[in-house]
Amino acid sequence: PQDPMPNYAAKIDELNRELFKLLQELEDTKDDITNTLKKIDNDEVRSIMAQRYIGRKPWRVISQGLMMSEETMYRRHRLGLRLVEKIIS
């Protein structure tokens, strides 16, 4: 019987290349988001957007960290979405 190890090694190599490619795409997307958010002049709005979309923090954690109500935070987030839409269009 033929040794299956070369096939496994080739598959691992292929998966590693694919993983590297996906990680690079993720890093590029994160850079795009960061560069877009830097263009937002409002510090609170920029902070909310960065914590949510880069830091992946839950809404409650963001509002508590900024010491604002969730309702206020959501209003600022909606403003952030509008600002981002203007920036990218």
PDB file of C-alpha atoms in Angstrom, residues 4 9 13 18 22 29 32 36 43-45 48-49 53-54 59 64-65 71 76 81 84:
ATOM      1  CA  PRO A   4      -0.738   8.379   2.790  1.00  0.00           C
ATOM      2  CA  ALA A   9       1.209  16.878   4.071  1.00  0.00           C
ATOM      3  CA  ASP A  13       0.007  22.806   3.152  1.00  0.00           C
ATOM      4  CA  GLU A  18      -5.916  29.112   2.417  1.00  0.00           C
ATOM      5  CA  LEU A  22      -8.227  34.418   4.699  1.00  0.00           C
ATOM      6  CA  THR A  29     -10.855  44.511   5.866  1.00  0.00           C
ATOM      7  CA  ASP A  32     -10.296  49.473   5.675  1.00  0.00           C
ATOM      8  CA  THR A  36     -12.935  54.756   7.433  1.00  0.00           C
ATOM      9  CA  ASP A  43     -15.002  60.972  19.126  1.00  0.00           C
ATOM     10  CA  GLU A  44     -17.933  59.242  20.845  1.00  0.00           C
ATOM     11  CA  VAL A  45     -19.368  57.960  17.603  1.00  0.00           C
ATOM     12  CA  ILE A  48     -18.696  53.210  19.564  1.00  0.00           C
ATOM     13  CA  MET A  49     -18.134  52.104  15.989  1.00  0.00           C
ATOM     14  CA  TYR A  53     -16.848  46.549  14.621  1.00  0.00           C
ATOM     15  CA  ILE A  54     -13.157  46.189  15.421  1.00  0.00           C
ATOM     16  CA  TRP A  59     -23.543  46.704  23.087  1.00  0.00           C
ATOM     17  CA  GLN A  64     -21.241  50.886  30.239  1.00  0.00           C
ATOM     18  CA  GLY A  65     -17.660  51.715  29.266  1.00  0.00           C
ATOM     19  CA  GLU A  71     -30.564  54.265  24.037  1.00  0.00           C
ATOM     20  CA  ARG A  76     -24.867  57.647  18.300  1.00  0.00           C
ATOM     21  CA  LEU A  81     -23.773  54.454  10.266  1.00  0.00           C
ATOM     22  CA  VAL A  84     -19.858  55.937   7.331  1.00  0.00           C
TER      23      VAL A  84
END
